[in-house]
Short mmCIF file of N, CA, C and O in Angstrom, two decimals:
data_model
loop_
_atom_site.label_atom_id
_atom_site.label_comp_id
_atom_site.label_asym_id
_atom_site.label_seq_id
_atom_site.Cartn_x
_atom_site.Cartn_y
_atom_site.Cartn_z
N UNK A 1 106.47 89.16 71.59
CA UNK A 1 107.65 88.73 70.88
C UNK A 1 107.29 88.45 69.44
O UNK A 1 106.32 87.82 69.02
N UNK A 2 108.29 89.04 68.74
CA UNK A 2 108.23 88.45 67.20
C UNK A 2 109.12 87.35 66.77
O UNK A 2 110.30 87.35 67.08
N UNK A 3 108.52 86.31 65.98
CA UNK A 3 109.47 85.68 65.94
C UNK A 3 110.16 85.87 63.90
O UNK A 3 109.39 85.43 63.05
N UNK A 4 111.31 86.41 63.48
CA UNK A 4 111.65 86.57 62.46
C UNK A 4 113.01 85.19 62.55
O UNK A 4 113.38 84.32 63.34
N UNK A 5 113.40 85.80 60.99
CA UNK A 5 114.62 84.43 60.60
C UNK A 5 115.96 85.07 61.83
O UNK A 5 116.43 86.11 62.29
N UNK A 6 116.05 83.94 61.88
CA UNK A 6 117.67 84.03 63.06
C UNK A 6 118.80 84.58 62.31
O UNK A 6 119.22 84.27 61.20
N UNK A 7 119.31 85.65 63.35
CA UNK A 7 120.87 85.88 62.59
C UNK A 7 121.42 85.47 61.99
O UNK A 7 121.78 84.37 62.42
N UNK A 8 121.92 85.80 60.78
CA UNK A 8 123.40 84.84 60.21
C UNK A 8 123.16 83.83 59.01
O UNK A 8 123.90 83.03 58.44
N UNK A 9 121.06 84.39 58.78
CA UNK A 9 120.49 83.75 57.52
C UNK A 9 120.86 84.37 56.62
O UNK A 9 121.34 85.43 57.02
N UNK A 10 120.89 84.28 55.67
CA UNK A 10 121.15 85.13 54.13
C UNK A 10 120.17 86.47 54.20
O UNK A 10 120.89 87.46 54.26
N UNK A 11 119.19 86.72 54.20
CA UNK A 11 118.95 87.63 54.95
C UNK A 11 119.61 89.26 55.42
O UNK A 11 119.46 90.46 55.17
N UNK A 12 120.38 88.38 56.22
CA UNK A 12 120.93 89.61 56.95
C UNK A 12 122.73 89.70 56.87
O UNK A 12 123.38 90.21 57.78
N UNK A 13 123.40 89.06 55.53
CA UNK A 13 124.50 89.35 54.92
C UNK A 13 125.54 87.99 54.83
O UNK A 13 125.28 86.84 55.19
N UNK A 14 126.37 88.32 54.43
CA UNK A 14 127.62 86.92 54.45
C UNK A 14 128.18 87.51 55.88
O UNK A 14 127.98 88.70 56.15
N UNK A 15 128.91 86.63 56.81
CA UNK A 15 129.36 86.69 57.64
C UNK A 15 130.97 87.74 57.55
O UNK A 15 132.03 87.49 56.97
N UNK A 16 130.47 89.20 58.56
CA UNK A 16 131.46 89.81 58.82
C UNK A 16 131.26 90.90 57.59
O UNK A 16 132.22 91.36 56.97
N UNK A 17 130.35 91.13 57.41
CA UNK A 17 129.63 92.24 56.51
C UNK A 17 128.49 92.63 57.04
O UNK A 17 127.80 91.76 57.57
N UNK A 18 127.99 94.08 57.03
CA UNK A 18 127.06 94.57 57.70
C UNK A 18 125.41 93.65 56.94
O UNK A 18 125.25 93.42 55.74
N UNK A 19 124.56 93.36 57.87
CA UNK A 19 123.46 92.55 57.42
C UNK A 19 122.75 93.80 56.91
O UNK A 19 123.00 94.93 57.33
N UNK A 20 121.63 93.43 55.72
CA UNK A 20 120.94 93.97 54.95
C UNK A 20 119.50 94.65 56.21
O UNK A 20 119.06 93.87 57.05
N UNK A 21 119.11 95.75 56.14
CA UNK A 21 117.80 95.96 57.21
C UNK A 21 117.87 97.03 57.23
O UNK A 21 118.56 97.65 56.41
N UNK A 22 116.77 97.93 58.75
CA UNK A 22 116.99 99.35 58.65
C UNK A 22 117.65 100.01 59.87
O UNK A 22 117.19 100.96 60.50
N UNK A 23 118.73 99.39 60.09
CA UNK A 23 119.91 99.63 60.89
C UNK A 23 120.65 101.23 60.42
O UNK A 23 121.58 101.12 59.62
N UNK A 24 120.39 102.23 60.73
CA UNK A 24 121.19 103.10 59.81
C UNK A 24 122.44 102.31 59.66
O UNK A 24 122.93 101.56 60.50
N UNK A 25 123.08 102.70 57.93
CA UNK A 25 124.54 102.17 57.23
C UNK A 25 125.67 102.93 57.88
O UNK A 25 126.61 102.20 58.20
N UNK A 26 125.78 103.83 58.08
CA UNK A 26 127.01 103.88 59.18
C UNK A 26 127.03 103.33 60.35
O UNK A 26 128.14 103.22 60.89
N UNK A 27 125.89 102.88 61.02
CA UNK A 27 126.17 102.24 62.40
C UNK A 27 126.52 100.62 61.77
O UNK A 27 127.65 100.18 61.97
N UNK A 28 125.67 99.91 61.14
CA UNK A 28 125.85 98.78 60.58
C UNK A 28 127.11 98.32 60.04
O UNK A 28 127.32 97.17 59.66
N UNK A 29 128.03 99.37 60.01
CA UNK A 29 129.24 99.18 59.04
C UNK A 29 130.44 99.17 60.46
O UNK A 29 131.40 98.46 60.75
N UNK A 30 129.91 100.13 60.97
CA UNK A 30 130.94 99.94 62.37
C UNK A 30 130.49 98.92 62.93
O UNK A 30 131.51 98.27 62.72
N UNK A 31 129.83 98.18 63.48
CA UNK A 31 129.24 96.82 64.48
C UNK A 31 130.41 96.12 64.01
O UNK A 31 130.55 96.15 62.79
N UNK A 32 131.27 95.50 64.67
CA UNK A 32 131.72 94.03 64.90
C UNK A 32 130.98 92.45 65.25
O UNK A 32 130.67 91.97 66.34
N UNK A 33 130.89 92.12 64.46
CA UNK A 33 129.61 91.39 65.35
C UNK A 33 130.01 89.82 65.01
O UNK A 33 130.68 89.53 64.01
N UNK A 34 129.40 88.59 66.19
CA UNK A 34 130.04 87.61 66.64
C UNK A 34 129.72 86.59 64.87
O UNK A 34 129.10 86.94 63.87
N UNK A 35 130.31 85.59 65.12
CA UNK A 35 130.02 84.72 64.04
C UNK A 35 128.70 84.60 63.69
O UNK A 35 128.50 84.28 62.51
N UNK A 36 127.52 84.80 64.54
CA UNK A 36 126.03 84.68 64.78
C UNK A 36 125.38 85.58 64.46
O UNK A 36 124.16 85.46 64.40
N UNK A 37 126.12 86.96 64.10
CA UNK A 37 125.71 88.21 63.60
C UNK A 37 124.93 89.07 65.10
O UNK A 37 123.94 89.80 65.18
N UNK A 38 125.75 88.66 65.96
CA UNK A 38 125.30 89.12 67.29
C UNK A 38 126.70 89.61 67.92
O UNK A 38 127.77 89.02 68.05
N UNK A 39 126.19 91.26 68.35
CA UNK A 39 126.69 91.71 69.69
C UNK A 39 126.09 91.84 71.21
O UNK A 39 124.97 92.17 71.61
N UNK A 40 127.11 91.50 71.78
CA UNK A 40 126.90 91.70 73.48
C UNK A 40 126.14 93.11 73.86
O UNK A 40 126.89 94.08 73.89
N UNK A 41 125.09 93.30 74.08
CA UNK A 41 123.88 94.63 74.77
C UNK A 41 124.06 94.90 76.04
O UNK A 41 123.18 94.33 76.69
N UNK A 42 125.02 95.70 76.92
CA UNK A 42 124.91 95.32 78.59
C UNK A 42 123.98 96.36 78.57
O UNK A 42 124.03 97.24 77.71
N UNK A 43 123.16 96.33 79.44
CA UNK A 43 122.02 96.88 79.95
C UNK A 43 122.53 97.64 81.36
O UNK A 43 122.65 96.93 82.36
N UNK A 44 122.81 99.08 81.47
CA UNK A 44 122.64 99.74 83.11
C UNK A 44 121.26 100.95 83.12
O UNK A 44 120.52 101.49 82.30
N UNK A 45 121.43 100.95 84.14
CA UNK A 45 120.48 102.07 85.16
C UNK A 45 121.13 103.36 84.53
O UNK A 45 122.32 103.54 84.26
N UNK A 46 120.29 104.03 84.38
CA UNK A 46 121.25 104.86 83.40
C UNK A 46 121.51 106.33 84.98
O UNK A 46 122.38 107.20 84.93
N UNK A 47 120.91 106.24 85.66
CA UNK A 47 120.88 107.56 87.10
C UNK A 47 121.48 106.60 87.87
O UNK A 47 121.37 107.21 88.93
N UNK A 48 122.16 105.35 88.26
CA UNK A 48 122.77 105.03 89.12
C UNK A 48 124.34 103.77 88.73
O UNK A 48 125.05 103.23 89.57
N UNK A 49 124.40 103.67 87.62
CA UNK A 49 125.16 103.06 86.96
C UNK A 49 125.32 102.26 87.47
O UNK A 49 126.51 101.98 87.55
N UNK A 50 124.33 101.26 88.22
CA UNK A 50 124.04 99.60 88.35
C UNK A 50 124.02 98.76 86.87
O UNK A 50 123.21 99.16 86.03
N UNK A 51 124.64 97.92 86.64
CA UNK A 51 124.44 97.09 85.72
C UNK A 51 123.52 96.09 85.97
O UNK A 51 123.33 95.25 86.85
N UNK A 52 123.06 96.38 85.05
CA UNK A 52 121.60 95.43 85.07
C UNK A 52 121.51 93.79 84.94
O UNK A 52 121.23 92.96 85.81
N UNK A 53 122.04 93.55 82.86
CA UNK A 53 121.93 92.47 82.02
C UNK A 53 122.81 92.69 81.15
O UNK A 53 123.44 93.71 80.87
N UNK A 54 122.82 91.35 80.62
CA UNK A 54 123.74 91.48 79.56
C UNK A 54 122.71 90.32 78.44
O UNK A 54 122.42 89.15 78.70
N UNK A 55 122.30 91.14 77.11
CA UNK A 55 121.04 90.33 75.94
C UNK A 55 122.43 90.70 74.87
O UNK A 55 123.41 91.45 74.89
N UNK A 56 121.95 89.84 74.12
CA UNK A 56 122.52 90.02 72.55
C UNK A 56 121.34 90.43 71.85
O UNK A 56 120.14 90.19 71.97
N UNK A 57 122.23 91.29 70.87
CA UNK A 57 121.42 92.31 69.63
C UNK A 57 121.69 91.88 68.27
O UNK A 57 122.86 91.49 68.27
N UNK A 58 121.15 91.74 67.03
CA UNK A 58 121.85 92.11 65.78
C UNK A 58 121.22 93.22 65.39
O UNK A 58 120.54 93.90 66.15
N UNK A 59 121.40 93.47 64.13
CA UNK A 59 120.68 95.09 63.71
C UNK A 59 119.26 95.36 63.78
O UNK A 59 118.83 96.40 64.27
N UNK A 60 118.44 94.36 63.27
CA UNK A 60 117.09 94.60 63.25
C UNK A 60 116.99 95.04 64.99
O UNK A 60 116.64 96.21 65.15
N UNK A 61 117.28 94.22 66.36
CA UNK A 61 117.08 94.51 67.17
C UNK A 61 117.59 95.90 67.77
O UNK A 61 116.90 96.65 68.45
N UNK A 62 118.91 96.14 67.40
CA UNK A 62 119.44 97.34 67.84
C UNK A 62 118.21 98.73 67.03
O UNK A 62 117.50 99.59 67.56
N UNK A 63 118.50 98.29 65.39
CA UNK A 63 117.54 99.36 65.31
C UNK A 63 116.01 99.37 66.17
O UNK A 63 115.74 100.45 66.70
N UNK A 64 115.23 98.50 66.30
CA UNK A 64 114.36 98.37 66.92
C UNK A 64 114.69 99.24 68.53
O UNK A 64 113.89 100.15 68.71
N UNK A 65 115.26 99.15 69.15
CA UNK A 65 116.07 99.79 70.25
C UNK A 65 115.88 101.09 70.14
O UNK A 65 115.09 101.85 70.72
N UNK A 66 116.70 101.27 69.33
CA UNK A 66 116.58 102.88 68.83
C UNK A 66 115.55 103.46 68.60
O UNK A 66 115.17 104.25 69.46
N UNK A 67 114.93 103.33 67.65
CA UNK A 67 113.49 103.29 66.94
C UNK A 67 112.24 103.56 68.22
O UNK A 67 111.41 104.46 68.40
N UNK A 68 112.52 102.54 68.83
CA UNK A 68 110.88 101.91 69.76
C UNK A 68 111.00 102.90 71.38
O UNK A 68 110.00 103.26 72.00
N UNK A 69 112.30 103.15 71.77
CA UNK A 69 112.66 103.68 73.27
C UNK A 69 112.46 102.40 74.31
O UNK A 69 112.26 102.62 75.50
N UNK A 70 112.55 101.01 73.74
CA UNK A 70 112.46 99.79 74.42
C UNK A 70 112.89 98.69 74.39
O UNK A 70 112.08 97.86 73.99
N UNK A 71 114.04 98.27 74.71
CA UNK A 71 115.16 97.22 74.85
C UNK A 71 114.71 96.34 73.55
O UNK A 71 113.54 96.00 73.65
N UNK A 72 115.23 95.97 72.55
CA UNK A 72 114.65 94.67 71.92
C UNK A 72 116.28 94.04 72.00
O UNK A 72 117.35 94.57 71.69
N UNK A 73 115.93 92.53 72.61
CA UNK A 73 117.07 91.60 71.94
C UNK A 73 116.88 90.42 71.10
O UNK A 73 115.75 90.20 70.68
N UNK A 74 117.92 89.56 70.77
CA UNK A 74 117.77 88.55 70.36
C UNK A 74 117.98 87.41 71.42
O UNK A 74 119.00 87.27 72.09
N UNK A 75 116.43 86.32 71.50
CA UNK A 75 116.93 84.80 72.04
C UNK A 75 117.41 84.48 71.24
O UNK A 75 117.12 84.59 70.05
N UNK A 76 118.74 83.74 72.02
CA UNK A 76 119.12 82.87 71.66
C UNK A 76 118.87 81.47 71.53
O UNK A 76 119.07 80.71 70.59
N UNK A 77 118.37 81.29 72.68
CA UNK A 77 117.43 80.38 73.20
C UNK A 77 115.72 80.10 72.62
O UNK A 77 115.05 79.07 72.61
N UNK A 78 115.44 81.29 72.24
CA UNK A 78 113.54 80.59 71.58
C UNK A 78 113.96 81.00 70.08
O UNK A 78 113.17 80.76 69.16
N UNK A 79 115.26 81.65 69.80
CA UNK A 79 115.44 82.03 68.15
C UNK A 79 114.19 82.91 68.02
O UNK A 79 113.22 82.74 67.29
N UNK A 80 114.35 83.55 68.60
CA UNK A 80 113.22 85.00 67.97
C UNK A 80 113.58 86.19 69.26
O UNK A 80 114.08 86.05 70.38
N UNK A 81 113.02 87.50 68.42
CA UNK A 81 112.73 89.27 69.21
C UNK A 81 112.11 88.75 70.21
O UNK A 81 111.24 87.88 70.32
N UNK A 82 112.98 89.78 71.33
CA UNK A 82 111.74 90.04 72.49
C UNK A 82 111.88 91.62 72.99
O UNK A 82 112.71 92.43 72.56
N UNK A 83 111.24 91.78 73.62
CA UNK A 83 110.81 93.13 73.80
C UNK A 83 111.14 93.17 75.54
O UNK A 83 110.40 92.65 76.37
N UNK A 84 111.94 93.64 75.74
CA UNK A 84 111.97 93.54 77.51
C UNK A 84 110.94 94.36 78.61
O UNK A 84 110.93 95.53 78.97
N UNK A 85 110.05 93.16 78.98
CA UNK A 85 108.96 93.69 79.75
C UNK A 85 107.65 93.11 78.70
O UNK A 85 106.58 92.77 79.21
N UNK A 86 107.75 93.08 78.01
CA UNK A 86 106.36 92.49 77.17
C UNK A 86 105.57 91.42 77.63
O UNK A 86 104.36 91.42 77.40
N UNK A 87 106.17 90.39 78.32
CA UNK A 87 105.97 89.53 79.24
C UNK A 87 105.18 89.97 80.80
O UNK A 87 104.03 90.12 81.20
N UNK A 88 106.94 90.09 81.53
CA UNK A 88 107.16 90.38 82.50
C UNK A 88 106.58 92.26 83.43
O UNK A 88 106.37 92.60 84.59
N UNK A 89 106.55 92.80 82.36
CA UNK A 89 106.09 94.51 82.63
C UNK A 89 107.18 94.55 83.17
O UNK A 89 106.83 94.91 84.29
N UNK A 90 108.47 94.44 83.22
CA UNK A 90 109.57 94.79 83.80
C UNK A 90 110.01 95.33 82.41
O UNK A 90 110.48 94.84 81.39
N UNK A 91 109.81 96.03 82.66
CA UNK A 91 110.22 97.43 80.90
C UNK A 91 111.67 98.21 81.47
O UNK A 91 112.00 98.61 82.58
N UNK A 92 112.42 98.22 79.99
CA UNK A 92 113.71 99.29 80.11
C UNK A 92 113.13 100.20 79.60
O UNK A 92 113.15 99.64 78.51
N UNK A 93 112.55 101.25 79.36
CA UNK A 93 112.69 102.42 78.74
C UNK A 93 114.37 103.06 78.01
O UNK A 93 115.37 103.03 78.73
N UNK A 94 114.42 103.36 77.21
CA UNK A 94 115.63 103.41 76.63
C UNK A 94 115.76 105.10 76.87
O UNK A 94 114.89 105.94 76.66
N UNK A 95 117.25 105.31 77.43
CA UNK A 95 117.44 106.37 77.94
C UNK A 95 118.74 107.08 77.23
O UNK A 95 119.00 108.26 77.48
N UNK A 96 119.61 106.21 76.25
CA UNK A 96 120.89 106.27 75.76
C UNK A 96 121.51 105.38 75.25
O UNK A 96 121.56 104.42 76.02
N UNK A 97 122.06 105.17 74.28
CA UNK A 97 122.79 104.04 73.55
C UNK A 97 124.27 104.45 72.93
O UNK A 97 124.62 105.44 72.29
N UNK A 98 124.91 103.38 73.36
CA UNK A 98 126.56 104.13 73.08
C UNK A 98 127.42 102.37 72.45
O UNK A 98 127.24 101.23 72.89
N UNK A 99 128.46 102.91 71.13
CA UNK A 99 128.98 101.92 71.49
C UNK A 99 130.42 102.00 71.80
O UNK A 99 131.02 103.06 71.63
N UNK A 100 131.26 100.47 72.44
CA UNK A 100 132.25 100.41 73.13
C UNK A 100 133.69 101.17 72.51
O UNK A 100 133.26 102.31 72.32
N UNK A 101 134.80 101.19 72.20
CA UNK A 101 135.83 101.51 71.66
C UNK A 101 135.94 100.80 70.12
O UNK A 101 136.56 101.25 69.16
N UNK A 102 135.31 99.81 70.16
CA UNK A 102 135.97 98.69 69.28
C UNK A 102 134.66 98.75 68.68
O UNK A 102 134.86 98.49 67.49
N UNK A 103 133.72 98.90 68.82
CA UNK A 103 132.05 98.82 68.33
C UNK A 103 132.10 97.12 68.11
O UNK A 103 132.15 96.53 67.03
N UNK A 104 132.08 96.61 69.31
CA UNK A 104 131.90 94.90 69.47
C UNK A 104 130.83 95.14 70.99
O UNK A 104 130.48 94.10 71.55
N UNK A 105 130.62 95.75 71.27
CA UNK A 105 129.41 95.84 72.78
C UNK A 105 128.59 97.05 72.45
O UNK A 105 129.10 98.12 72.11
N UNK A 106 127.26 96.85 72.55
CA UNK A 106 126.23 97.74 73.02
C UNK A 106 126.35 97.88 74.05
O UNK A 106 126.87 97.00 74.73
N UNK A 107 125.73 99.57 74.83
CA UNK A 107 125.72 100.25 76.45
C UNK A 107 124.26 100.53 75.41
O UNK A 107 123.96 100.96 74.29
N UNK A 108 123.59 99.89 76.76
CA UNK A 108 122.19 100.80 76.64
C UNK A 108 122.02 101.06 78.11
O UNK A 108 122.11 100.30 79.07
N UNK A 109 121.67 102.76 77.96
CA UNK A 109 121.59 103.33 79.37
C UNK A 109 119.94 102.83 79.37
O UNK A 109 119.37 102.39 78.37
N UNK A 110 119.50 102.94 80.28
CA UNK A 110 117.55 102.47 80.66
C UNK A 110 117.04 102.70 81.47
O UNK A 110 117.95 102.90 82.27
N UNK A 111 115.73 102.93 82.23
CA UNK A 111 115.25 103.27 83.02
C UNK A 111 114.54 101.98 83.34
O UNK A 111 113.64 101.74 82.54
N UNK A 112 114.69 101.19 84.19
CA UNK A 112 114.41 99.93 84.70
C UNK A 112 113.39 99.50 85.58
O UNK A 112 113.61 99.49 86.79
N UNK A 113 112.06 99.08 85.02
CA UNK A 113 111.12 99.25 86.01
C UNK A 113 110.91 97.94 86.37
O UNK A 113 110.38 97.24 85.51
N UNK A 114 111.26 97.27 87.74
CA UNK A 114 111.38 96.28 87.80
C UNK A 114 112.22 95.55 88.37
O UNK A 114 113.15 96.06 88.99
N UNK A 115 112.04 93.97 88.25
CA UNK A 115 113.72 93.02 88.06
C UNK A 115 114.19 93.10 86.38
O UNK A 115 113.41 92.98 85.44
N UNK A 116 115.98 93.39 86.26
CA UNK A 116 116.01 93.09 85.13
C UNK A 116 116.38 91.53 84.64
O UNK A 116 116.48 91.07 83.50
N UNK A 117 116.53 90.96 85.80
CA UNK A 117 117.09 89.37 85.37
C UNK A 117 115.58 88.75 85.83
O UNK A 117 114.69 89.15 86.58
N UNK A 118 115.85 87.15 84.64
CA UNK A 118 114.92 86.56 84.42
C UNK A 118 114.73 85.78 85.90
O UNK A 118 113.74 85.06 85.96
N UNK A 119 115.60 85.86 87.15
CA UNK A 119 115.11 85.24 88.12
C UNK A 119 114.07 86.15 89.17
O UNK A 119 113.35 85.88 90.13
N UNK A 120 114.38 87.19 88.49
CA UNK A 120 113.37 88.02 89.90
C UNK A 120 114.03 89.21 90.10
O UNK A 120 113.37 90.23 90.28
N UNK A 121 115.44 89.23 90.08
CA UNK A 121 116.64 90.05 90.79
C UNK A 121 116.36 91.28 90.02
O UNK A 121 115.80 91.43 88.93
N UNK A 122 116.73 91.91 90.62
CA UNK A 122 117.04 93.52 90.32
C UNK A 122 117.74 92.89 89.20
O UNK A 122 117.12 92.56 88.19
N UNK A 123 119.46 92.64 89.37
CA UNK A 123 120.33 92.62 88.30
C UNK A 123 120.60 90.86 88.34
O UNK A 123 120.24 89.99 89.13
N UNK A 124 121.22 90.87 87.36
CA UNK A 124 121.32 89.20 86.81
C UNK A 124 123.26 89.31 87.51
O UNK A 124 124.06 88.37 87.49
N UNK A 125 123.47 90.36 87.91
CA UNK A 125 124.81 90.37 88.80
C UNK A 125 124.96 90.12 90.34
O UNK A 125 125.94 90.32 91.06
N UNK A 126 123.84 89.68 90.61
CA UNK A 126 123.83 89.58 92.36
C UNK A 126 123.85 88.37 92.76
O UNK A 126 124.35 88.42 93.89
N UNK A 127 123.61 87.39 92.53
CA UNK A 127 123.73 85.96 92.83
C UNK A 127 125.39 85.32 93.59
O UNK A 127 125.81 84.96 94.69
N UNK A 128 126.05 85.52 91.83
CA UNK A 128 127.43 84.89 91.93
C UNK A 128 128.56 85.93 92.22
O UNK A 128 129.45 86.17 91.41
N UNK A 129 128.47 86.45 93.28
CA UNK A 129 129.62 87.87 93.34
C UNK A 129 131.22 86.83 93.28
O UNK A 129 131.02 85.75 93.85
N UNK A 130 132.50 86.96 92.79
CA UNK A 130 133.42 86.36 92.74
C UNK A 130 134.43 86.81 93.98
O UNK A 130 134.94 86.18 94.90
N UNK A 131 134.47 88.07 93.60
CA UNK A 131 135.37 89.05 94.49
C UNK A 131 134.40 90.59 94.92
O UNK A 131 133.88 91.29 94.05
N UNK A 132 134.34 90.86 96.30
CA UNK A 132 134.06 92.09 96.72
C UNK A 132 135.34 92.91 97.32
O UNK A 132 136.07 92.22 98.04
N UNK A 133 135.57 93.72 97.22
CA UNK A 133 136.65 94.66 98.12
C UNK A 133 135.94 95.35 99.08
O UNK A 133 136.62 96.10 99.78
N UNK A 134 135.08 95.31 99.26
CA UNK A 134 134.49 96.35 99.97
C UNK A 134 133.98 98.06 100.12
O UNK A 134 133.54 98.84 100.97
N UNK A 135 134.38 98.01 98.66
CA UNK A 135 134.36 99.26 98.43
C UNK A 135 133.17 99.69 97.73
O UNK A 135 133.25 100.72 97.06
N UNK A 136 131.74 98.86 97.81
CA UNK A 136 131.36 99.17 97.06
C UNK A 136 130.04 100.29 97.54
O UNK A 136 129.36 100.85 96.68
#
């Protein structure tokens, strides 16, 4: 993990303007991104369209993403990069990156070696199911 200045420092722009970095400028200009200079990253299986996780990104991380072929997000929680699997060896390999209608969510497709949630789990979606139909 690296630890750099947290989103939303001067740095990386006035709020609701693309942050300064090496984000290519057309992707940076489309991002919507939260008051924190962070978008939502959901993480799936990219051959079985299991959803994995859900990390927040700002640009340095997304480009890093792009760039590396290996998940980077932002803690929120330790305020610094992490690298998914750098720890844990539970690595995404990056397989595809798309964004939503609105360019306010990252899809990173991945190849998931591992658990992707920090408890162990395959997915950080299996614990609290709300509603099943049965259809699944």
């Amino acid at each position: 993990m690296s630890s750099t200045p947290p989103p939303g420092t001067p740095a990386t722009g006035a709020p609701g303007t693309p942050p300064a970095g090496n984000l290519d400028s057309a992707v940076a200009a489309r991002l919507k991104r939260g008051p924190d200079g962070l978008v939502p990253a959901i993480a799936q299986q990219y051959d079985t369209g299991e959803v994995l996780m859900l990390g927040w990104m700002d640009d340095e991380a997304l480009h890093r993403t792009l760039t590396t072929g290996r998940c980077t997000y932002w803690s929120r929680s330790r305020q610094e990069y992490w690298v998914k699997g750098d720890t844990s060896g539970h690595v995404q390999r990056v397989v595809g990156v798309a964004l939503d209608c609105d360019a306010d969510t990252v899809l990173v497709r991945v190849d998931q070696t591992g658990a992707a949630c920090h408890t162990g789990d395959r997915t950080c979606f299996d614990r609290d199911v709300l509603l099943s139909t049965g259809d699944q």
